[in-house]
Coordinates of C-alpha atoms in Angstrom, one line a residue:
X4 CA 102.9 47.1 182.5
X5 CA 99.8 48.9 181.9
X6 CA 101.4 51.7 180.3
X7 CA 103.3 49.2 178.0
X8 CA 99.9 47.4 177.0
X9 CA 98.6 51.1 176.2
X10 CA 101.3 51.9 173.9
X11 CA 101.0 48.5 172.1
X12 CA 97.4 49.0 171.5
X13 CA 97.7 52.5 170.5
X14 CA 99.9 50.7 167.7
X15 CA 97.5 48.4 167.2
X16 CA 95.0 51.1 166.5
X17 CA 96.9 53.1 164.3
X18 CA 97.8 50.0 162.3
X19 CA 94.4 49.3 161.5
X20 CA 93.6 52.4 161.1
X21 CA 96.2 53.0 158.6
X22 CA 95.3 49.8 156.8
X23 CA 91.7 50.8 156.7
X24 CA 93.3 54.2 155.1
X25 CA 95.2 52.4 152.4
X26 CA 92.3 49.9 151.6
X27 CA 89.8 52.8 151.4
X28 CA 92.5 54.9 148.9
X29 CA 93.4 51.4 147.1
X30 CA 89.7 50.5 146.8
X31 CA 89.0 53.8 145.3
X32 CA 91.6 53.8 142.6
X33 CA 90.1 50.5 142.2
X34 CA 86.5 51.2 141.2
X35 CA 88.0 54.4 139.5
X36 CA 89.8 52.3 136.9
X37 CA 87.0 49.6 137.0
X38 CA 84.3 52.6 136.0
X39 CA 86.9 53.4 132.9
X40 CA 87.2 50.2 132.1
X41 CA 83.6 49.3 131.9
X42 CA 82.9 52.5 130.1
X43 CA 85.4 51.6 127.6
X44 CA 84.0 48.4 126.7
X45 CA 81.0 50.1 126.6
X46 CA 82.3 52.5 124.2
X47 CA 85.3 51.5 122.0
X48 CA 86.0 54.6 120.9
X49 CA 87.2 55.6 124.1
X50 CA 89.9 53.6 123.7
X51 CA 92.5 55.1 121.7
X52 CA 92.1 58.3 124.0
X53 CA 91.3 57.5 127.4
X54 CA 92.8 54.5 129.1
X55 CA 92.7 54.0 132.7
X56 CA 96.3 55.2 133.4
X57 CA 96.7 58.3 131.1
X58 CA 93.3 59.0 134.1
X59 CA 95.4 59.0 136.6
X60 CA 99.1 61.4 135.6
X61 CA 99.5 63.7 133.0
X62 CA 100.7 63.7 129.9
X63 CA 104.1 63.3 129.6
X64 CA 105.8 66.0 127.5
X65 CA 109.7 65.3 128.0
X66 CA 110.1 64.0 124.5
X67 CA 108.2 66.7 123.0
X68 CA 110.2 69.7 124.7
X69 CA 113.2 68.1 124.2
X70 CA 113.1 67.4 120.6
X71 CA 111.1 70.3 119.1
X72 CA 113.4 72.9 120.8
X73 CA 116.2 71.9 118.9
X74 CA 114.6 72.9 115.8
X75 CA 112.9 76.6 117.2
X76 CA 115.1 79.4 116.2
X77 CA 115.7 83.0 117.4
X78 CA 114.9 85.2 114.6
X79 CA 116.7 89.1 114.8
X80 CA 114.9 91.8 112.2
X81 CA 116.6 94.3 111.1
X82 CA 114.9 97.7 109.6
X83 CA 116.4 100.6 108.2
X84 CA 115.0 103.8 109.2
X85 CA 114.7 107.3 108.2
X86 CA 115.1 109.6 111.3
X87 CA 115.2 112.8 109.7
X88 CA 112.6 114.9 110.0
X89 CA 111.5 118.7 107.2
X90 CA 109.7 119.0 104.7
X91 CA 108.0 116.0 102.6
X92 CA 107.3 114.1 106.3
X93 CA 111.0 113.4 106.9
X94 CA 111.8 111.9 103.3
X95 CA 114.7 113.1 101.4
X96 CA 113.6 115.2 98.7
X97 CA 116.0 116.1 95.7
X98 CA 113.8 118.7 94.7
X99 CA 113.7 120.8 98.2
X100 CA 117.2 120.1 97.7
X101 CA 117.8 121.8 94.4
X102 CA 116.3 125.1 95.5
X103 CA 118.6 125.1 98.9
X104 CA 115.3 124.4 101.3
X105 CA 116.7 122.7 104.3
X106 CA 115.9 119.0 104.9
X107 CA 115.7 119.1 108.5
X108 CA 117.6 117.8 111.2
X109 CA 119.4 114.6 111.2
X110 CA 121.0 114.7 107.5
X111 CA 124.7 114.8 107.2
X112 CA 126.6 116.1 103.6
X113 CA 122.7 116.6 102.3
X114 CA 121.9 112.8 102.5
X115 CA 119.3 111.0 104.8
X116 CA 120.0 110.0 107.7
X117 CA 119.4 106.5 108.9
X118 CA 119.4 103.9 112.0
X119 CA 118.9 100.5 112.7
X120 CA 115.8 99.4 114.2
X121 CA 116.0 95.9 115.8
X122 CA 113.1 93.6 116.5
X123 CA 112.8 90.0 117.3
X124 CA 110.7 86.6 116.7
X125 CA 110.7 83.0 116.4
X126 CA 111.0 80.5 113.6
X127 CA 110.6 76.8 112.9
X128 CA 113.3 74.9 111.2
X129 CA 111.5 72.5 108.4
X130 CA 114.3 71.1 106.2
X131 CA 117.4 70.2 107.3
X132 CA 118.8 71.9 104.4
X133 CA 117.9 75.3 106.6
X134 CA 113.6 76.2 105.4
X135 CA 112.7 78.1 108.3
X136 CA 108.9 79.2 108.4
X137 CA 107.8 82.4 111.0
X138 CA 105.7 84.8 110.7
X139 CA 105.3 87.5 108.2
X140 CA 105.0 90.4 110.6
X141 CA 108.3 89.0 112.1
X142 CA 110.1 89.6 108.8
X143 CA 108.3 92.2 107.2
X144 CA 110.1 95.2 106.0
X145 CA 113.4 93.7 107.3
X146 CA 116.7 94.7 105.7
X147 CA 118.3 92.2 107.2
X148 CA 117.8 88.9 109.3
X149 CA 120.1 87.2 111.5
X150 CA 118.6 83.4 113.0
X151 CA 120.6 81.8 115.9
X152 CA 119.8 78.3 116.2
X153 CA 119.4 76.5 120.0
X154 CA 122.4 74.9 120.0
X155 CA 124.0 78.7 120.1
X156 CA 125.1 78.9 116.0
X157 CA 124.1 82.0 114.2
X158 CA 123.3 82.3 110.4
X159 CA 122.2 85.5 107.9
X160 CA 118.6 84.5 106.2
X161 CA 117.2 85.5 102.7
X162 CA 113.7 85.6 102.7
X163 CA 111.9 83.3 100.3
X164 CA 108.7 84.2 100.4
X165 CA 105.8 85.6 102.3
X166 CA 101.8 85.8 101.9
X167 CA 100.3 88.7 104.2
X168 CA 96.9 87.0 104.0
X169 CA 98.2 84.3 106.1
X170 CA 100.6 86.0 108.3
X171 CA 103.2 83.5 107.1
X172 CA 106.7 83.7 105.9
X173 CA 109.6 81.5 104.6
X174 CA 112.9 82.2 105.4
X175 CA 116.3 80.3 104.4
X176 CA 119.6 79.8 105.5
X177 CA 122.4 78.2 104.5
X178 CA 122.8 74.7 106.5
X179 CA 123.3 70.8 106.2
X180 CA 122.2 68.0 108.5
X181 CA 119.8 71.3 110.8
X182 CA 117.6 69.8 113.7
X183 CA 113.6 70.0 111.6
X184 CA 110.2 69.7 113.9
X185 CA 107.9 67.2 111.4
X186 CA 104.3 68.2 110.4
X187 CA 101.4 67.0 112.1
X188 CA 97.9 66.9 111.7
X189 CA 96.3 70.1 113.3
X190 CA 92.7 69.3 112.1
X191 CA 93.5 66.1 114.2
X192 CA 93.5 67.9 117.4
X193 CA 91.0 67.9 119.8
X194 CA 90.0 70.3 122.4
X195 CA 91.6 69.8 125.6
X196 CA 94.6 68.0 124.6
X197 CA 98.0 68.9 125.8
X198 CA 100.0 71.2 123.4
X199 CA 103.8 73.0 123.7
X200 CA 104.5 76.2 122.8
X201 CA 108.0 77.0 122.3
X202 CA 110.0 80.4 120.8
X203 CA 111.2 83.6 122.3
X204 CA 109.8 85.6 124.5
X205 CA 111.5 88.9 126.1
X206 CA 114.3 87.2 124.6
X207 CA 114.2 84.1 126.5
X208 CA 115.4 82.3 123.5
X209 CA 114.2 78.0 123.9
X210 CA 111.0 78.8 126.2
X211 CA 108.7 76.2 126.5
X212 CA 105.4 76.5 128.0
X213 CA 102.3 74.3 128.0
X214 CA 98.6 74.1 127.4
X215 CA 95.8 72.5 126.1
X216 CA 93.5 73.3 123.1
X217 CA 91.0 75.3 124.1
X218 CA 89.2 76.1 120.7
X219 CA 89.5 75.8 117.1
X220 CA 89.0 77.9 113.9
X221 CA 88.8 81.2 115.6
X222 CA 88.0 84.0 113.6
X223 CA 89.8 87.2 115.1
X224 CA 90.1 89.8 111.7
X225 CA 93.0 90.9 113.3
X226 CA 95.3 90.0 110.3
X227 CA 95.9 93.5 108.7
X228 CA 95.0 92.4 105.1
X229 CA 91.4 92.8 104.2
X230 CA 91.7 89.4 102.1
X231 CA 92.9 87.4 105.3
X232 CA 92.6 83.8 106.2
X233 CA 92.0 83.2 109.7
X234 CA 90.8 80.2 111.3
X235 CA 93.2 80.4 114.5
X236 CA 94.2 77.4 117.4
X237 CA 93.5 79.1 120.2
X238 CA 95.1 77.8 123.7
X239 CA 96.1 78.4 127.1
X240 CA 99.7 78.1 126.7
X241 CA 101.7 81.2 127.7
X242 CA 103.0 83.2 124.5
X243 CA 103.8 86.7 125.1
X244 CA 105.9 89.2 122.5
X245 CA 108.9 86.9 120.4
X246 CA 107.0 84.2 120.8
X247 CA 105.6 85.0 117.2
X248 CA 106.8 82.7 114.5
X249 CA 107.4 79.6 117.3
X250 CA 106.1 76.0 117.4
X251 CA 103.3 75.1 118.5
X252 CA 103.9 71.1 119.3
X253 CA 101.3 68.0 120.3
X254 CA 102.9 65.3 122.6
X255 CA 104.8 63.5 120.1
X256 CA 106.5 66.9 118.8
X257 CA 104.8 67.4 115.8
X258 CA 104.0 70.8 114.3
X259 CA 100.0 71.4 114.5
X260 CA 100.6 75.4 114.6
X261 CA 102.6 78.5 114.2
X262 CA 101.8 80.8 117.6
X263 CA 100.9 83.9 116.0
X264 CA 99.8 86.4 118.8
X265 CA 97.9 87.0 121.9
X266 CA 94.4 88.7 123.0
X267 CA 95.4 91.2 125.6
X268 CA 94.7 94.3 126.9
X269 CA 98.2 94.8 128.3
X270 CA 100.3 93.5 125.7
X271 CA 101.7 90.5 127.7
X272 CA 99.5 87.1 128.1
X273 CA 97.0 86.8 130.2
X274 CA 95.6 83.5 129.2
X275 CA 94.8 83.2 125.5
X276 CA 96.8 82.3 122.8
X277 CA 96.6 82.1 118.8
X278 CA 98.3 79.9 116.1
X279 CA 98.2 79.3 112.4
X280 CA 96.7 75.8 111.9
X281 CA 99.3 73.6 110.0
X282 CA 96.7 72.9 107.5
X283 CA 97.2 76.2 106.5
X284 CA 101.0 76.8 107.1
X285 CA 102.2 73.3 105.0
X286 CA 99.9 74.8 102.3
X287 CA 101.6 78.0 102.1
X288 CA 105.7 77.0 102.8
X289 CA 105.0 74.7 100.1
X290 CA 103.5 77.0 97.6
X291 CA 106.2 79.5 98.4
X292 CA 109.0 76.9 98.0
X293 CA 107.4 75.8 94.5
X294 CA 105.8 78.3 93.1
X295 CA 107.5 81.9 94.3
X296 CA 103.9 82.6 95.1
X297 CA 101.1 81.2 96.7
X298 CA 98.3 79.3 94.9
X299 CA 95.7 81.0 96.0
X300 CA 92.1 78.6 95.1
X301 CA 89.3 80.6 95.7
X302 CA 85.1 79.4 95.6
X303 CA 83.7 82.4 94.2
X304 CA 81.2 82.8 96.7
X305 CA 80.4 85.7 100.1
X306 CA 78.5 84.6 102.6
X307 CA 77.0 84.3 106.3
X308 CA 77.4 81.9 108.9
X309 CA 73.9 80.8 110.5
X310 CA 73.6 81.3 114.0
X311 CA 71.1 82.9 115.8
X312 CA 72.0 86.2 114.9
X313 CA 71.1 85.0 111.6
X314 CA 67.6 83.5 112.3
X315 CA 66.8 86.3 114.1
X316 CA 67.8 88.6 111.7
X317 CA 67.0 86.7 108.6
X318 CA 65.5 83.6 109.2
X319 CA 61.6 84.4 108.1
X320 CA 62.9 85.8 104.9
X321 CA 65.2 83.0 104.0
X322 CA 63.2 80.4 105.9
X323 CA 66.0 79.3 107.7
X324 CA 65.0 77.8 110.9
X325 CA 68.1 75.3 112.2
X326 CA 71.9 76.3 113.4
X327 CA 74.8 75.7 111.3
X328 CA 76.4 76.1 108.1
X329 CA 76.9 79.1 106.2
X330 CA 74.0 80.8 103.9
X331 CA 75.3 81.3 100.0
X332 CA 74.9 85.7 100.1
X333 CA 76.2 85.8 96.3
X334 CA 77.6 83.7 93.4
X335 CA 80.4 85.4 91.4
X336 CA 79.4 84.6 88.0
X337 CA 82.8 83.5 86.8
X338 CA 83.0 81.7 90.1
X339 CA 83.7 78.0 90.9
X340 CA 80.9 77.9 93.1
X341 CA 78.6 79.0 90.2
X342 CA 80.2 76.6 87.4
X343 CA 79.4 73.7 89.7
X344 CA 75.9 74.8 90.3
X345 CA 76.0 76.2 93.6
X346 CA 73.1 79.6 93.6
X347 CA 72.6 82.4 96.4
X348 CA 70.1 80.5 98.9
X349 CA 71.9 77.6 99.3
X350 CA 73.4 76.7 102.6
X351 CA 76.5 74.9 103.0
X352 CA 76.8 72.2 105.5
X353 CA 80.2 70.4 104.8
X354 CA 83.2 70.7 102.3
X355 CA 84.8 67.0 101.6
X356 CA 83.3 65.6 104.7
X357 CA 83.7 68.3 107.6
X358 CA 81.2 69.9 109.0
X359 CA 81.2 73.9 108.7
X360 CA 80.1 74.9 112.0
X361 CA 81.6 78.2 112.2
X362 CA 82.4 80.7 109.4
X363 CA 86.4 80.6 109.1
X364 CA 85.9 76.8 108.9
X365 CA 85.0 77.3 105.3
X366 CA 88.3 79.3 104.6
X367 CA 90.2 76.6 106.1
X368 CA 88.9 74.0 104.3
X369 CA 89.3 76.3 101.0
X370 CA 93.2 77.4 102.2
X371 CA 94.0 73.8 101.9
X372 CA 93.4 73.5 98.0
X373 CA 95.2 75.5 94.6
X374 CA 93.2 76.4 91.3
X375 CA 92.3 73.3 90.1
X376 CA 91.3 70.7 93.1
X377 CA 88.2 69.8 93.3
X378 CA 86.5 69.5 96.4
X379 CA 82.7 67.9 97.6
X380 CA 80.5 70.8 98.7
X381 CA 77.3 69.4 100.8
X382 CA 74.6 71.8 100.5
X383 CA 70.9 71.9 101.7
X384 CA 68.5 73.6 99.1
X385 CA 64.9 73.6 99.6
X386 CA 65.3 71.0 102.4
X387 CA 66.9 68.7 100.2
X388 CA 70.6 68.3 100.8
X389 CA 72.2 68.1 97.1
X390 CA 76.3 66.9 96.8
X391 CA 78.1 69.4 94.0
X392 CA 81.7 68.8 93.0
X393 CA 83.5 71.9 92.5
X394 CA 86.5 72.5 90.5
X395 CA 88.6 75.6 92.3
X396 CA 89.7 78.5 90.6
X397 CA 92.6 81.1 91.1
X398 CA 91.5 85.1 91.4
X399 CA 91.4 85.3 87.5
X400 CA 88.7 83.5 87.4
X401 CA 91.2 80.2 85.9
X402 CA 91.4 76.9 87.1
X403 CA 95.0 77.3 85.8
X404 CA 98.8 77.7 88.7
X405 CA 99.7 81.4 89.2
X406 CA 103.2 82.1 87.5
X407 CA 106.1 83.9 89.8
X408 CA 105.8 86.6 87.4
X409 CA 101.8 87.2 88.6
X410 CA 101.8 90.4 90.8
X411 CA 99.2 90.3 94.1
X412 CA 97.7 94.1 92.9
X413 CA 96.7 94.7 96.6
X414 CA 99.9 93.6 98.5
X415 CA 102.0 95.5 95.3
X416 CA 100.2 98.8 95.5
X417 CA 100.7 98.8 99.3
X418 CA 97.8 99.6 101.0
X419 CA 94.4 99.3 103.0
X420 CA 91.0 99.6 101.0
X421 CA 87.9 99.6 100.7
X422 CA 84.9 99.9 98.8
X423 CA 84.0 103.8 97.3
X424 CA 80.7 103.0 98.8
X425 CA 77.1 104.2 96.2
X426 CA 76.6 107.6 97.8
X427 CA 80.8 108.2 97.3
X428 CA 79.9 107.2 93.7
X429 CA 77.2 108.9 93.0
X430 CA 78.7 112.1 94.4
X431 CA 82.0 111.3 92.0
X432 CA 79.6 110.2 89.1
X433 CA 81.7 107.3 88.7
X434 CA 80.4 103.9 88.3
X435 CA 82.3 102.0 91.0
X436 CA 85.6 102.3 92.4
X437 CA 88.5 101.0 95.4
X438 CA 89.1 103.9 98.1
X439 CA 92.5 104.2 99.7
X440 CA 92.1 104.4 103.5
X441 CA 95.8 103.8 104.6
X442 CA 99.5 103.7 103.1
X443 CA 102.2 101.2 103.2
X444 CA 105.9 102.9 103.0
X445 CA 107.1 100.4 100.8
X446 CA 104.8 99.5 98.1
X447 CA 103.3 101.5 94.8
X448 CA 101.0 104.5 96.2
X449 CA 103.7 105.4 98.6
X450 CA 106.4 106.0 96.1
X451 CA 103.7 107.5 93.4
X452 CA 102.7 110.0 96.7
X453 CA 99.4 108.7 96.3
X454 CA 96.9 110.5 99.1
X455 CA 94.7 108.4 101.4
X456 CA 90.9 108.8 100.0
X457 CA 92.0 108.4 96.7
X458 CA 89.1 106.6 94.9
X459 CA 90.8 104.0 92.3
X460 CA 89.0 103.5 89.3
X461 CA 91.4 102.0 87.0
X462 CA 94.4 99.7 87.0
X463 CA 96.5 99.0 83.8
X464 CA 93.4 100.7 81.7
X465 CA 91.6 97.9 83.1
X466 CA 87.9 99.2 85.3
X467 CA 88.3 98.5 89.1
X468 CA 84.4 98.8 90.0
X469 CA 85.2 96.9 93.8
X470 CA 88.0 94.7 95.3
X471 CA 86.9 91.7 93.7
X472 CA 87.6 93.5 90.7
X473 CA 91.0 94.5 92.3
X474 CA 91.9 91.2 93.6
X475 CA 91.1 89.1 90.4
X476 CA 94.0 91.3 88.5
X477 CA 97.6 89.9 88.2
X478 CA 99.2 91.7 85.6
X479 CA 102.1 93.9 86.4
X480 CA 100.8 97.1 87.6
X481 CA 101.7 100.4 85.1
X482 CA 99.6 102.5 85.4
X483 CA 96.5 103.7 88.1
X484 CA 93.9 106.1 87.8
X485 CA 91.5 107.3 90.2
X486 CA 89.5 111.0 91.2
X487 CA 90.2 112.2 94.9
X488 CA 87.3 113.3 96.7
X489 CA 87.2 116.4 96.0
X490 CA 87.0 115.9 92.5
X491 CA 90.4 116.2 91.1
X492 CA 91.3 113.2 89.1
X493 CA 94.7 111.7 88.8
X494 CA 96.7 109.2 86.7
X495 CA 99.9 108.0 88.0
X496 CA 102.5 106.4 85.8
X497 CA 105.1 103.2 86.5
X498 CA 108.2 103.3 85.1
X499 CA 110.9 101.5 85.5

């Protein structure tokens, strides 16, 4: 009997025990959700982001994976490559040729010898009439591309179009009724929110992974074009190599991004990725799709972000005291910045109504826009803060649309430059000039067996004193003269 009274009120125990346990857990959730609540009403704004049961699960991202995969292809790149190697760096040379010199090894009947090199990507599907957009390093110098779609189908692709400066491309194939990803709003996003990356990594083709936003408009200059556009989603989703060219996706499966690469000393993730913003991608895809080229709308302007670097640096000789916004360095005379009234000294704040609070925010903003628009440029001058309305201008100088027949000199002549630099200059006894630091193998100073060092002083009969000079040119290129560094000047003639 005892022992049966015992049991029972060891039952008893644990009952109200356990009942003080659930109360104490359902009291908690309780004031939890009555704290959100109250802070809520307290601040409306909270509302449309933070109610009390997104506090308590995450996201749920089923109906983003699920749709957006559909519509994230597996891109194949095809190269063709010389592997012979003699005389002329492993080119095939009709005049070593002539006099009997062997070619090397590798040539069979006294032809080049080639192979395929294969390399792989990602791509987004944006039409349903088969506009695919990747990037351009995934495509670049491809002879061929094959796509194979999720559901398993497999198509041959013509490019479209590309602009290096962006590292984005846009591919085609020939489809009906193709699974598309809709565009979202990436200047929407906010840090910490859940995003999706999906593409092809090790190809894994239809990988998904997840993250949140963990910064925007990241600058990294890692773009191989010295006229590059970077203002980069970074996030902790994992991309490694293939994933290039994929979706990124918010929660209701919307393109914000195009995952571009990772920051990583062993070549695989290890916890940062980067994407294209799709403020910047829409702007390009549809300037490619219209135009043959992109509309490139440029301010007219160089200049410095102000942080502390700045103030420290600068700040008792322009009198700069506060953080933020960038500081006017110079005004390109033919500029849109200087047509509107904008002079070296100013510092700008905001462009159309968002605040520049790091440097590649202002190219951003700018990407957005073609010769022509005309944007609202907040400036502070003299610790007045003035509003200018600015009409944009293409690289000529014109507020007029770039024609498909206008030639991008740098991308053309295939290249990286730079500056000759004054003591270069002086030491030429020219007045200015471009210097050639590296060669493309496909583009204008590869096939004219230009030399790196090679100081460019004219294009077209035209006087390149810098790259601006270089950049604002869209004629045809015909004809480029230069001096090497050793004195020896050169002309080198286009034809047909």
């Amino acid at each position: 009997m005892k022992k049966t009274l015992l049991f029972l009120g060891t039952i008893a125990v644990s009952a109200v025990t356990s009942g003080v346990t659930v109360w104490a857990v359902d009291r908690s959730h309780t004031e939890k959700i009555e704290y959100i609540e109250r802070e809520v009403e307290r601040t409306p704004a909270l509302g449309s982001h933070f109610t009390a049961y997104e506090a308590d699960k995450y996201p749920d991202l089923t109906y983003a994976a699920e749709n957006a995969v559909k519509a994230v292809v597996n891109i194949e790149a095809i190269q063709q490559v010389d592997v012979s190697s003699g005389y002329g760096g492993g080119a095939y040379d009709p005049f070593f040729e002539f006099f009997g010199i062997p070619q090397g090894y590798g040539r069979r009947g006294g032809q080049p010898q080639t192979q395929e090199r294969r390399a792989g990507g990602s791509g987004v599907i944006i039409s349903d009439d088969g506009y695919i957009v990747t990037n351009n390093h995934v495509i670049e110098d491809a002879t061929k591309l094959r796509v194979k779609l999720n559901d398993g189908r497999k198509f041959d692709a013509k490019v479209i179009g590309t602009d290096p400066t962006t590292d984005v491309a846009l591919i085609k194939v020939e489809g009906k009724d193709l699974p598309t990803i809709p565009f979202g709003n990436s200047e929407g996003l906010r840090l910490g929110e859940w995003v999706l990356a999906i593409g092809s990594p090790f190809d894994l083709q239809s990988t998904i992974t997840a993250g949140i936003v963990s910064a925007k408009a990241r600058q990294l200059d890692v773009i191989p074009d010295q006229f590059r556009i970077e203002s980069f989603i970074q996030t902790d989703a994992a991309v490694n190599p293939g994933n290039s060219g994929g979706a990124l996706v918010n929660t209701r499966g919307e393109l914000v991004g195009i995952n571009t690469l990772i920051k990583s000393q062993t070549g695989s993730y290890i916890g940062y990725s980067f994407a294209i913003p799709e403020s910047i991608v829409k702007k390009v895809v549809v300037d490619l799709k219209e135009y043959g080229v992109v509309q490139r709308a440029l301010l007219g302007i160089s200049y410095r972000y102000i942080d502390q670097d700045f103030i420290d640096q600068m700040g008792k000789e322009t009198g700069i005291k506060e953080l933020g916004g960038v500081y006017v360095a110079t005004v390109s005379e033919d500029g849109a910045a200087s047509a509107a009234g904008i002079r070296k000294g100013d510092v700008i704040v905001a462009i159309d109504g968002v605040k520049i609070d790091n440097a590649s925010a202002v190219q951003e903003q700018i990407a957005k826009h073609r010769p022509n628009d005309k944007v609202k440029i907040t400036v502070k001058r003299d610790g007045a803060v003035k509003l200018f309305d600015v009409t944009l201008r293409n690289k000529a100088g014109k507020t007029e649309l770039i024609t498909r027949e206008a030639v991008d000199v740098t991308a053309a002549l295939g290249g990286k430059f730079r500056d000759a630099g004054t003591k270069l200059c002086q030491e030429l006894e020219i007045k200015g000039g471009v210097q050639v630091v590296g060669i493309k193998s496909n583009g204008i100073l590869a096939r004219a067996r230009v030399k790196e060092g090679f100081v460019i002083t004219h294009i077209n009969d035209r006087p390149v004193y810098s790259l601006s000079d270089m950049e604002r040119m869209s004629d045809k290129i015909t004809s480029i003269d230069g001096i090497y560094p050793n004195g020896r000047a050169a002309s080198y003639m286009l034809v047909e």
